[in-house]
PDB file of C-alpha atoms and ligand atoms in Angstrom:
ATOM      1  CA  UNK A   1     -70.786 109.176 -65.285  1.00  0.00           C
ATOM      2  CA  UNK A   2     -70.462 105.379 -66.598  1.00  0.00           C
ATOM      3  CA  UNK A   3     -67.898 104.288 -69.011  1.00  0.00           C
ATOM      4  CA  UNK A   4     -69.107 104.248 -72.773  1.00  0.00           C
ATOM      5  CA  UNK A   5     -69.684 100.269 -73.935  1.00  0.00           C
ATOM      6  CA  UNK A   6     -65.714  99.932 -75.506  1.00  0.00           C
ATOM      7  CA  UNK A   7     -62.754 102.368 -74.189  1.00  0.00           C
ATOM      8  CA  UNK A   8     -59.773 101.393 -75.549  1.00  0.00           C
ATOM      9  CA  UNK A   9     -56.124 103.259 -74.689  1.00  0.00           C
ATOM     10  CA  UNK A  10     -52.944 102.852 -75.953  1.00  0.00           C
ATOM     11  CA  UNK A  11     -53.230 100.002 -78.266  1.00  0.00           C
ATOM     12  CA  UNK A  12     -49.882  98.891 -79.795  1.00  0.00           C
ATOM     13  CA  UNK A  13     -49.597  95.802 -82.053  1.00  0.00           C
ATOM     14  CA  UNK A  14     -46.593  94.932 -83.326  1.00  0.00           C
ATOM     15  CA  UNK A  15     -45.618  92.493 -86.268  1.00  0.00           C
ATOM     16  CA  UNK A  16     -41.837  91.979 -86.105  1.00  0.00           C
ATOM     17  CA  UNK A  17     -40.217  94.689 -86.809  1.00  0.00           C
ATOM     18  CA  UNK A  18     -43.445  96.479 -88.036  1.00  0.00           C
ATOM     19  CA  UNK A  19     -45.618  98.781 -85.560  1.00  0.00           C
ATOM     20  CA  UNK A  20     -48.942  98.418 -87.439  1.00  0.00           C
ATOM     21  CA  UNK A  21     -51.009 100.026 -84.693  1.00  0.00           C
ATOM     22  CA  UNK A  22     -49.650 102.653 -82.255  1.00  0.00           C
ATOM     23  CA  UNK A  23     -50.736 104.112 -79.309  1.00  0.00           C
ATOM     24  CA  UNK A  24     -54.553 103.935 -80.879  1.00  0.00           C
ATOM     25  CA  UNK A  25     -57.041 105.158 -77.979  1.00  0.00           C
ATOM     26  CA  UNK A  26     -60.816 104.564 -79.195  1.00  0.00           C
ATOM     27  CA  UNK A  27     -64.347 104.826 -77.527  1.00  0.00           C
ATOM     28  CA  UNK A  28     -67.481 103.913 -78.826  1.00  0.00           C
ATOM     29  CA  UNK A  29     -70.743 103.418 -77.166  1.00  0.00           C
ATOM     30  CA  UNK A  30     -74.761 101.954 -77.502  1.00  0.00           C
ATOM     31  CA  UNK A  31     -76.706 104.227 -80.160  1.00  0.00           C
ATOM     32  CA  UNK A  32     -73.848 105.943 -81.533  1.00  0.00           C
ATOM     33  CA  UNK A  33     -71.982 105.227 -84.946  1.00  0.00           C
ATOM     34  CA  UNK A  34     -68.528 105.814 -85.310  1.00  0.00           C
ATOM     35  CA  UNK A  35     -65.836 105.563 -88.017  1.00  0.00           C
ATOM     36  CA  UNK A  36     -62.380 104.781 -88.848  1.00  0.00           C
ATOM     37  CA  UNK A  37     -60.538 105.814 -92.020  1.00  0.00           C
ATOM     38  CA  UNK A  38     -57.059 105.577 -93.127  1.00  0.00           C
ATOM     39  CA  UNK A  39     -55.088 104.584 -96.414  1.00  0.00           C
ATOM     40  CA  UNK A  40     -54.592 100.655 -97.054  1.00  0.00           C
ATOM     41  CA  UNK A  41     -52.172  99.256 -94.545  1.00  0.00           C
ATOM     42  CA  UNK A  42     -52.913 101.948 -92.152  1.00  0.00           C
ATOM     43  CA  UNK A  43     -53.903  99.041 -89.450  1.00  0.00           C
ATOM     44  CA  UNK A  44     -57.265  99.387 -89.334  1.00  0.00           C
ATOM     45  CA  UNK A  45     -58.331  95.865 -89.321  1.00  0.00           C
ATOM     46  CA  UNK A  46     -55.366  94.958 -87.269  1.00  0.00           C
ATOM     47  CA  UNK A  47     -57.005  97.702 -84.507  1.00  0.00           C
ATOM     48  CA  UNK A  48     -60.037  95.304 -84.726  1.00  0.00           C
ATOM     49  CA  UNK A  49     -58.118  92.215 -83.926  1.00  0.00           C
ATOM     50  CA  UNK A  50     -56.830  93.846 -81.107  1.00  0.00           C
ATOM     51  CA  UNK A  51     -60.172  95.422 -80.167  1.00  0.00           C
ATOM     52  CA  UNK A  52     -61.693  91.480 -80.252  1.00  0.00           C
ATOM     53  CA  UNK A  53     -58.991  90.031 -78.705  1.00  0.00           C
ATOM     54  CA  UNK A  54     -58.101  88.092 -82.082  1.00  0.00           C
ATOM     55  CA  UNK A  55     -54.723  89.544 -82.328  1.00  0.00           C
ATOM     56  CA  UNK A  56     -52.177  90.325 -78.937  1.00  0.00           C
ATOM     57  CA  UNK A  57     -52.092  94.120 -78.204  1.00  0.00           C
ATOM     58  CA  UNK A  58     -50.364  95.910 -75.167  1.00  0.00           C
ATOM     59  CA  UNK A  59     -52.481  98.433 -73.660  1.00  0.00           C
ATOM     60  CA  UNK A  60     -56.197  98.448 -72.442  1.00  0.00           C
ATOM     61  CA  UNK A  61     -59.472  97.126 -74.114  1.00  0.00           C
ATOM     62  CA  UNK A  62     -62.341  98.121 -71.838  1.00  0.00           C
ATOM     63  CA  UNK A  63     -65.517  96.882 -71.923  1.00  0.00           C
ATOM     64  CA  UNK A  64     -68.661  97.839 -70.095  1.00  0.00           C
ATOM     65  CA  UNK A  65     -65.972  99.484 -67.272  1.00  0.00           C
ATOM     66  CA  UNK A  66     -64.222  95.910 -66.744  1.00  0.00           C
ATOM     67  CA  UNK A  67     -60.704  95.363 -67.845  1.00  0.00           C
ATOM     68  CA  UNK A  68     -61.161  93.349 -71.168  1.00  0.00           C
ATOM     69  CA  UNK A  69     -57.511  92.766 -72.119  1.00  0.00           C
ATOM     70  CA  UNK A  70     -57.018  89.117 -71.193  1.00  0.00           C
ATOM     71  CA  UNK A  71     -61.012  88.136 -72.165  1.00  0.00           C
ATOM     72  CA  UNK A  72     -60.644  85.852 -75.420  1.00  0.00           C
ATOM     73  CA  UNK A  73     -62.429  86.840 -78.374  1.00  0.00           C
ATOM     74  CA  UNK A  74     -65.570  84.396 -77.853  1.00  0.00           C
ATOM     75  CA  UNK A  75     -66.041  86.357 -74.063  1.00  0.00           C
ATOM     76  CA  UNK A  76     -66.092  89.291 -75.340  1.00  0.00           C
ATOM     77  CA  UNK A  77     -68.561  89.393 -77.982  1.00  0.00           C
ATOM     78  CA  UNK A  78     -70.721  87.560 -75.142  1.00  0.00           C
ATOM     79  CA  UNK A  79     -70.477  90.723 -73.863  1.00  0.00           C
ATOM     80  CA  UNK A  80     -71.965  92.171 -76.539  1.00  0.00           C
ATOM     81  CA  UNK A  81     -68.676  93.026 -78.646  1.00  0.00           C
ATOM     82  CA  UNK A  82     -69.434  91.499 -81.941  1.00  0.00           C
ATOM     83  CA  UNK A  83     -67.941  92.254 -85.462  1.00  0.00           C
ATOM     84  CA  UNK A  84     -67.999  91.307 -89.101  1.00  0.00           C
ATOM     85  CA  UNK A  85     -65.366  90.616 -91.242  1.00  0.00           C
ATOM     86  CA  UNK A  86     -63.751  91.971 -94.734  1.00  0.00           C
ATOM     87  CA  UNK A  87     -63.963  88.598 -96.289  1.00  0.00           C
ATOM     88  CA  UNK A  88     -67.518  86.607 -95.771  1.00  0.00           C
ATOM     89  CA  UNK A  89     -68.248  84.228 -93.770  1.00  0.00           C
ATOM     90  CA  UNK A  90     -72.059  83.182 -94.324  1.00  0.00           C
ATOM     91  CA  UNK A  91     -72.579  79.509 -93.964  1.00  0.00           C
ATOM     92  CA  UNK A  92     -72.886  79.289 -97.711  1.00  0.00           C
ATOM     93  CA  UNK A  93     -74.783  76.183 -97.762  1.00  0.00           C
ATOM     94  CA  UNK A  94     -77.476  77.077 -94.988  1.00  0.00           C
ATOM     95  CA  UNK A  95     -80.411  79.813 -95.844  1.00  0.00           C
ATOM     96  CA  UNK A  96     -80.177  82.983 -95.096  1.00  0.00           C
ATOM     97  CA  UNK A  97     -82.742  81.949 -92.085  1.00  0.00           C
ATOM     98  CA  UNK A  98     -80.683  79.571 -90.953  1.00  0.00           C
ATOM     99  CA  UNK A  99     -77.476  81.471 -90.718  1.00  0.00           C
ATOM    100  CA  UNK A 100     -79.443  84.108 -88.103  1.00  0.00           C
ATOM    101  CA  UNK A 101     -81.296  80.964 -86.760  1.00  0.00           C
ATOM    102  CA  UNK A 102     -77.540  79.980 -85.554  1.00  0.00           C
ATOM    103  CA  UNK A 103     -76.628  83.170 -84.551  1.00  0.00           C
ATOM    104  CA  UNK A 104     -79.300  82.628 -82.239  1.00  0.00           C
ATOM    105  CA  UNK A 105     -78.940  79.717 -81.092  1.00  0.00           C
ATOM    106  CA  UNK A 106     -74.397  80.090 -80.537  1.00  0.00           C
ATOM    107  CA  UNK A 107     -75.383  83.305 -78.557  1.00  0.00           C
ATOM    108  CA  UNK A 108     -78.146  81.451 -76.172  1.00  0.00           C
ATOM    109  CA  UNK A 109     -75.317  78.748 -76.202  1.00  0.00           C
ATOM    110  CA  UNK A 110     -72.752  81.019 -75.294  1.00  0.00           C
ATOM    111  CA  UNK A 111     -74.535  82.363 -72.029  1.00  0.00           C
ATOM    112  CA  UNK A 112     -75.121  78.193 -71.207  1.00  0.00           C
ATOM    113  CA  UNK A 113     -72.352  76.201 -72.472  1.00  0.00           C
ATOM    114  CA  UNK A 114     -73.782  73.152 -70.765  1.00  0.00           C
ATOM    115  CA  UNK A 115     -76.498  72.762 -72.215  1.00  0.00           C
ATOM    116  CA  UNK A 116     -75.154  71.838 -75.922  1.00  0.00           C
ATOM    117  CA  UNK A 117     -77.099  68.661 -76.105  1.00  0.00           C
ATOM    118  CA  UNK A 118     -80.147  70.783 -75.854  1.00  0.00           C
ATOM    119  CA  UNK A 119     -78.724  73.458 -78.436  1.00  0.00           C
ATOM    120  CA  UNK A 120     -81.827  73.598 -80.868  1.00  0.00           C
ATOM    121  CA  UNK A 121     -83.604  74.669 -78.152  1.00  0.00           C
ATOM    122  CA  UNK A 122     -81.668  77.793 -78.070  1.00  0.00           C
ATOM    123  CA  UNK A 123     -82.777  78.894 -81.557  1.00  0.00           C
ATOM    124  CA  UNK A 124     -84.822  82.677 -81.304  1.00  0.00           C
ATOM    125  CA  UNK A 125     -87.005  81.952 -84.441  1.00  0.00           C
ATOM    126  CA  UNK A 126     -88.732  85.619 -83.649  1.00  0.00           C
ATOM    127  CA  UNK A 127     -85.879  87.188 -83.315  1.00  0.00           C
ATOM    128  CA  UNK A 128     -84.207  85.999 -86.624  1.00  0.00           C
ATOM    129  CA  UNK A 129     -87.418  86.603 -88.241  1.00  0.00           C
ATOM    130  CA  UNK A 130     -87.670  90.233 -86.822  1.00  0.00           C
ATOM    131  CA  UNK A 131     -83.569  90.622 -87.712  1.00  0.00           C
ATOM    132  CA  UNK A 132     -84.804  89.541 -91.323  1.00  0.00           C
ATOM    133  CA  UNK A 133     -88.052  92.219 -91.739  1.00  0.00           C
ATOM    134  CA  UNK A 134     -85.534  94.349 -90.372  1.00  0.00           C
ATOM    135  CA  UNK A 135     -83.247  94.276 -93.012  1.00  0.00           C
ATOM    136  CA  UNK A 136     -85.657  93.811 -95.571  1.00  0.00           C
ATOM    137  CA  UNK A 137     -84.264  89.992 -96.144  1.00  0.00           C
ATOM    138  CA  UNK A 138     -87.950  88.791 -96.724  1.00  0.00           C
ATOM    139  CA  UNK A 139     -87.523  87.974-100.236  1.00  0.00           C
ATOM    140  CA  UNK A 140     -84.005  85.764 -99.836  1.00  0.00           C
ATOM    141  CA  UNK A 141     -84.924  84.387 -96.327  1.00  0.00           C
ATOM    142  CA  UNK A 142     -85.443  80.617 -97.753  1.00  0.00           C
ATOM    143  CA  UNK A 143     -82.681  80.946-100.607  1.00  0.00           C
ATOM    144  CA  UNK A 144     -79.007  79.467-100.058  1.00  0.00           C
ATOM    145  CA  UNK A 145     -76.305  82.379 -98.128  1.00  0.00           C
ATOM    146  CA  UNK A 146     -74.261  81.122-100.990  1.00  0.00           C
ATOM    147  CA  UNK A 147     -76.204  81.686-104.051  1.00  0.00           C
ATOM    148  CA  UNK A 148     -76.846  85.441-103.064  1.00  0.00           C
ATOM    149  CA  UNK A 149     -75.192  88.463-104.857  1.00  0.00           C
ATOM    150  CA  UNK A 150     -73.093  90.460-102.609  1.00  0.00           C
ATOM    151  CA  UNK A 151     -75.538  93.208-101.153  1.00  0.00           C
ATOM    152  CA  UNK A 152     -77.564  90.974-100.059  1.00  0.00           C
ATOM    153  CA  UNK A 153     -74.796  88.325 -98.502  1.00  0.00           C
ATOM    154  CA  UNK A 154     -73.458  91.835 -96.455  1.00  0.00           C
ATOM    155  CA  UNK A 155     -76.688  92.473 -95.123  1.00  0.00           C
ATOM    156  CA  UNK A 156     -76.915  88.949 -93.666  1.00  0.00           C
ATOM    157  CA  UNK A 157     -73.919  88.943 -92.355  1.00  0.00           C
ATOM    158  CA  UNK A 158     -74.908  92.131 -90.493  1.00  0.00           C
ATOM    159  CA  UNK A 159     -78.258  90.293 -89.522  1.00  0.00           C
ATOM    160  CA  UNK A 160     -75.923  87.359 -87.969  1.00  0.00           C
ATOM    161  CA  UNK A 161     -74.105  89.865 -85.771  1.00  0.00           C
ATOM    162  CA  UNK A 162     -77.792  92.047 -84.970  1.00  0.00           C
ATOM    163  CA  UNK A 163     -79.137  88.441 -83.884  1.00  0.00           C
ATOM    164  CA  UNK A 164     -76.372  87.905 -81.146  1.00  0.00           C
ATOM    165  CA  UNK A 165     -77.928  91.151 -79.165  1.00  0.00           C
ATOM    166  CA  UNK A 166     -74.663  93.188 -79.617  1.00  0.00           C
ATOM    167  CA  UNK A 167     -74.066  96.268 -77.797  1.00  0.00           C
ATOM    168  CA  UNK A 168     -71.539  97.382 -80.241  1.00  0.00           C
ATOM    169  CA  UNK A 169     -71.037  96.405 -83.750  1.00  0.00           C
ATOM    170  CA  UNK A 170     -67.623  96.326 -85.246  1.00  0.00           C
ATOM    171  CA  UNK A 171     -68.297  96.819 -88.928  1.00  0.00           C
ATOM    172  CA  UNK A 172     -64.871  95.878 -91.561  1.00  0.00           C
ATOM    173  CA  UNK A 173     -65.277  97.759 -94.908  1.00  0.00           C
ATOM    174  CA  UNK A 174     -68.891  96.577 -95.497  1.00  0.00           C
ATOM    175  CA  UNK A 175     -69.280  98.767 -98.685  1.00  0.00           C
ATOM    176  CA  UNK A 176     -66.277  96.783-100.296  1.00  0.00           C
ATOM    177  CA  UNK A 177     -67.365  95.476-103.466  1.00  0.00           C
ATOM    178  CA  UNK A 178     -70.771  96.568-103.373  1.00  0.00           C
ATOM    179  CA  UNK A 179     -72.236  98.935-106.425  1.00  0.00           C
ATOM    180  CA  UNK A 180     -74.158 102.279-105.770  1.00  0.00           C
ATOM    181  CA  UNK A 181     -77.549 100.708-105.276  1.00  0.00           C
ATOM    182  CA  UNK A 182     -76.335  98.118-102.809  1.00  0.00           C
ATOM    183  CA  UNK A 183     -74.046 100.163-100.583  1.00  0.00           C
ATOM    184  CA  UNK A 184     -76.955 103.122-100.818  1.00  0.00           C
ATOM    185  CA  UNK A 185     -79.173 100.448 -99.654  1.00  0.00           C
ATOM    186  CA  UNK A 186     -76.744  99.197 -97.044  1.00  0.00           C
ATOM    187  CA  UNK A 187     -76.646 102.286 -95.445  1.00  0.00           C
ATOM    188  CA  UNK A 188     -80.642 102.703 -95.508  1.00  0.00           C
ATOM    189  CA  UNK A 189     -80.778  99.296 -93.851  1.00  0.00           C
ATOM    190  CA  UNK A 190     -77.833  99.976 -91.346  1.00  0.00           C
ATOM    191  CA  UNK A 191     -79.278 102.928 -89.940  1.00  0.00           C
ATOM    192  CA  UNK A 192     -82.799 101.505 -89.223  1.00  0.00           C
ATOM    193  CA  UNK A 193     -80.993  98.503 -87.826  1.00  0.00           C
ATOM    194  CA  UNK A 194     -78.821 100.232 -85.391  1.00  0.00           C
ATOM    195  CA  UNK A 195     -82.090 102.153 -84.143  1.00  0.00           C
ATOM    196  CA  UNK A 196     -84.041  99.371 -84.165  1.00  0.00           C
ATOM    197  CA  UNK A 197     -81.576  97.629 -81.858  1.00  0.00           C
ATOM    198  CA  UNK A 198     -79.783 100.444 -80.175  1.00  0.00           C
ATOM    199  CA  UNK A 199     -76.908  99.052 -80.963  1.00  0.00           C
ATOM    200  CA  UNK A 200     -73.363 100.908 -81.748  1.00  0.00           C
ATOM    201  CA  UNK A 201     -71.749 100.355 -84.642  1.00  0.00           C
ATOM    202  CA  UNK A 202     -67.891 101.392 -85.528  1.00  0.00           C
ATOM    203  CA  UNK A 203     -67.254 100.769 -89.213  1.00  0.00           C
ATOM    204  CA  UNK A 204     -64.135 100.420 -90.945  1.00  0.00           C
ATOM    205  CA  UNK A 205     -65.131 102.552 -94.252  1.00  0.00           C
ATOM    206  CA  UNK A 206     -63.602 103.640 -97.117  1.00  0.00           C
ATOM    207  CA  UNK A 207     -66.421 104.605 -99.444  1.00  0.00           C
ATOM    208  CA  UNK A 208     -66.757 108.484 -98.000  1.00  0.00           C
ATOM    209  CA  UNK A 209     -70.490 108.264 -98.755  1.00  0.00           C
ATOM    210  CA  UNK A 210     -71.486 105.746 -96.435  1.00  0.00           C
ATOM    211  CA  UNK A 211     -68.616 107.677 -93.648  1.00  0.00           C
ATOM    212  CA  UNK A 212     -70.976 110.658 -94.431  1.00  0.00           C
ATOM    213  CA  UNK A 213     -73.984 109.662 -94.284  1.00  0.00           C
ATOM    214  CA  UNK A 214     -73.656 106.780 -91.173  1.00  0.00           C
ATOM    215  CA  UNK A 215     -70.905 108.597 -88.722  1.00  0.00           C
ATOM    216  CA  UNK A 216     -70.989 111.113 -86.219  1.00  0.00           C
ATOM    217  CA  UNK A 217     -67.826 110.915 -85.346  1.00  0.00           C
ATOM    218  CA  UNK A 218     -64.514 109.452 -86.766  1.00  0.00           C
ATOM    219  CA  UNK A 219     -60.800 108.192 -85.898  1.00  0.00           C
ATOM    220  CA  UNK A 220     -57.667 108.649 -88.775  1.00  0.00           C
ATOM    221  CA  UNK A 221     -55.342 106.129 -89.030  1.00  0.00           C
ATOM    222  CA  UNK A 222     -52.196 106.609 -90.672  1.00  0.00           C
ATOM    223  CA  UNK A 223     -49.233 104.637 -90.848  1.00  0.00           C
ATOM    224  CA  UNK A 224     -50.968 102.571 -87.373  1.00  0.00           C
ATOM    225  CA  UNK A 225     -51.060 106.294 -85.749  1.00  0.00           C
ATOM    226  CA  UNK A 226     -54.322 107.950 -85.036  1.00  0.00           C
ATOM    227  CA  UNK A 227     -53.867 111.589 -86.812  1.00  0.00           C
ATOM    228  CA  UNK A 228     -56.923 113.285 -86.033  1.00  0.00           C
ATOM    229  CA  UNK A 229     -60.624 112.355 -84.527  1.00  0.00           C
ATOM    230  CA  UNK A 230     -63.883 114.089 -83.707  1.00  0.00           C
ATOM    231  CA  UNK A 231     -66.976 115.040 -85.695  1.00  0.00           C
ATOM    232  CA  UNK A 232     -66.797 114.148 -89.270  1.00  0.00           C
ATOM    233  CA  UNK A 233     -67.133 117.243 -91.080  1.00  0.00           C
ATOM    234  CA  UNK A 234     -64.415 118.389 -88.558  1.00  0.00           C
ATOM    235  CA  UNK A 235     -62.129 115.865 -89.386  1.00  0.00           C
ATOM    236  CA  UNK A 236     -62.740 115.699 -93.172  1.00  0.00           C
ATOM    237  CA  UNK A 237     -61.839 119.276 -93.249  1.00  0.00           C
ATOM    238  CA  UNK A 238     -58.875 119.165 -92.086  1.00  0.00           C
ATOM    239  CA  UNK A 239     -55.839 119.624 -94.033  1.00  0.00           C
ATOM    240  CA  UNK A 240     -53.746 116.897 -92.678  1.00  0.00           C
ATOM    241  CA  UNK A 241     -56.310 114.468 -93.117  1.00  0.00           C
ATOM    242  CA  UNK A 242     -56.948 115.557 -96.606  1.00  0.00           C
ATOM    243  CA  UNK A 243     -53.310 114.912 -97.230  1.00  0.00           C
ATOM    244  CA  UNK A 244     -52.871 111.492 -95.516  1.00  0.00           C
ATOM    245  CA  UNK A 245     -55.964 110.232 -96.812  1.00  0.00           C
ATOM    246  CA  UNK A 246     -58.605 112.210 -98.550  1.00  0.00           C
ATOM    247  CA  UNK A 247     -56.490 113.935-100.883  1.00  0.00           C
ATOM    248  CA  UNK A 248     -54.758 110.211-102.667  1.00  0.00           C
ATOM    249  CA  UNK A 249     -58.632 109.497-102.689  1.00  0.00           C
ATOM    250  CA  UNK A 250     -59.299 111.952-104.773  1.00  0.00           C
ATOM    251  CA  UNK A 251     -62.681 112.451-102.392  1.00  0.00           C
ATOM    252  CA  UNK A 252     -64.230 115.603-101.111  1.00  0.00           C
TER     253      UNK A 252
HETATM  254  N1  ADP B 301     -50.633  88.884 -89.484  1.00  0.00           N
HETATM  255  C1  ADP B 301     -49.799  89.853 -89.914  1.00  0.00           C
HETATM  256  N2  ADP B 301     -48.465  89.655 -89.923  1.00  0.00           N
HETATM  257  C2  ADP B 301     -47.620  90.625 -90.333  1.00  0.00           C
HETATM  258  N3  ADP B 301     -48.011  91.838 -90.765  1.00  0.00           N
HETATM  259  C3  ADP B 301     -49.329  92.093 -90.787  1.00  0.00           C
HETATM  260  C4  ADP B 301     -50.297  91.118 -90.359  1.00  0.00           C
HETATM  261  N4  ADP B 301     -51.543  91.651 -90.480  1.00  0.00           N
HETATM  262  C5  ADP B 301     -51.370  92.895 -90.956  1.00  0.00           C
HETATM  263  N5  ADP B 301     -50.042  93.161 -91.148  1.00  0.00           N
HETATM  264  C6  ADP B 301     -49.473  94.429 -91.618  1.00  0.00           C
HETATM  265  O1  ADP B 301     -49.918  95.430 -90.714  1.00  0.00           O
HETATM  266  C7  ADP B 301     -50.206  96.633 -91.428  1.00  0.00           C
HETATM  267  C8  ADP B 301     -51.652  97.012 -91.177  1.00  0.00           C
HETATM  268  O2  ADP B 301     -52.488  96.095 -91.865  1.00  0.00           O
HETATM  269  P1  ADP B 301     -54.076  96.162 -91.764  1.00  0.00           P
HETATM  270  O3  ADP B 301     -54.464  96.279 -90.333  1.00  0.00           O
HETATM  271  O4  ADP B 301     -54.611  95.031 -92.543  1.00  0.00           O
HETATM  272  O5  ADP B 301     -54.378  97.550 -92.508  1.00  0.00           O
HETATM  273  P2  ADP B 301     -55.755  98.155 -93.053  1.00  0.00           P
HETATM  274  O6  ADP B 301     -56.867  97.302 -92.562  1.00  0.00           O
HETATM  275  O7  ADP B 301     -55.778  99.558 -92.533  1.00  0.00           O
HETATM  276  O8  ADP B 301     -55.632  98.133 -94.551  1.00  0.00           O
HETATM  277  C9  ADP B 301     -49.876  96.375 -92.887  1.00  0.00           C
HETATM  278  O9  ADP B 301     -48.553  96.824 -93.132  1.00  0.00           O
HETATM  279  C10 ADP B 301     -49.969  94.860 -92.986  1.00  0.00           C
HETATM  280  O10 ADP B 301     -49.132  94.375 -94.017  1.00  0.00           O
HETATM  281 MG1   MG B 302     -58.336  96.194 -93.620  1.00  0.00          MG
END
């Protein structure tokens, strides 16, 4: 049986004095969407660094079966590891087109780093105009990233990362100050995206809507620990997650 896309075991980051992530052990694989919740602080985004090889970790990062741990973020999301992040990080001043027409263009670049003097001839214009039908970016495709509200600006961040042919989509709080429409919307859009492309996707949630509706599966965090994962009504039910997590919520 082959590996799933990203197996990850034992990852430890420490800060000092501070163990922010312990001992986390995560898979995720192509076509499936997975979650992970915790309380603020609980080192989710910290797991991500060490997942992207952003931030030093002991233990193993696996990807596609080869031993990932020394790869430097930029080699492994041209392996198809690619993730967003809490803050933005459009190129505010470009159009939404051309933000995905770069996206394009670094991830042809990235498979033939000798060839920058060439680089325009890198850019996929199909496949950032499919990326844009996809996420229904029509209307906005010409306007500036940064004149857009903030439903909009997620999903084209999201279309940057779908335009670098990921295999697995790491996905940091991408409800966070949306409204109802947008984030119901985001998860329309997310879904046919990640079928579209057959893509994974591992989000970083809070908003137990989106976890709901999006997730088959999910990984607590608590205090950098991983208290409980499996299916998500599974682990929403259960008591000790409700405590660490659900219950301060005040979510069902
Ligand atoms: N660069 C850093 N230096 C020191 N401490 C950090 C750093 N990044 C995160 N932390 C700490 O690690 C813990 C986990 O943070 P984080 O991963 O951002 O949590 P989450 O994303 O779950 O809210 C927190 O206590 C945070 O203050
Ligand atoms: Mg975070």
């Amino acid at each position: 049986m082959s590996e799933p896309f990203l197996a990850a075991d034992g990852v430890t980051v420490r800060f000092g004095g501070l163990t922010a992530v312990d001992s986390v052990s995560v898979v995720a694989d192509r076509g499936e969407t997975v979650g992970i919740i915790g309380p603020n602080g609980a080192g989710k985004t910290t797991l991500f660094g060490a997942l992207c090889g952003s931030v030093p970790a002991e233990g193993t990062v696996r990807v596609e079966g080869q031993d990932a741990g020394t790869w430097a973020p930029h080699r492994r999301a041209r392996a198809g590891l690619t993730r967003t992040f809490q803050q933005r990080e459009l190129f505010g001043s470009l159009t939404v087109r051309d933000n995905l027409l770069f996206a394009t263009e670094a991830a042809a670049l990235g498979q033939r780093p000798m060839r920058l003097a060439r680089r325009h001839a890198y850019r996929q214009p199909d496949k950032a105009d499919a990326t844009i039908e996809l996420l229904g970016l029509q209307g906005c495709a010409g306007m500036l990233a940064g004149s857009l509200p903030g439903g909009l600006a997620r999903l084209v961040e999201i279309g940057r990362a779908l335009c670098t042919d990921p295999a697995l989509v790491l996905l940091d709080e991408p409800s966070s100050g949306l409204d109802n429409d947008e984030t119901a919307q985001l998860v329309d859009r997310l879904r046919a995206a990640a079928a579209a492309c057959g893509c994974g996707l591992l989000l970083v949630e809070h908003d137990m809507s989106v976890v709901n509706a999006l997730c088959e599966r999910l990984y607590v965090l608590d205090f950098g620990s991983c208290i409980a994962s499996g299916p998500t009504a599974e682990v929403l039910a259960s008591a000790e997650v409700r405590e660490a997590y659900l219950g301060d919520l005040g979510a069902a």
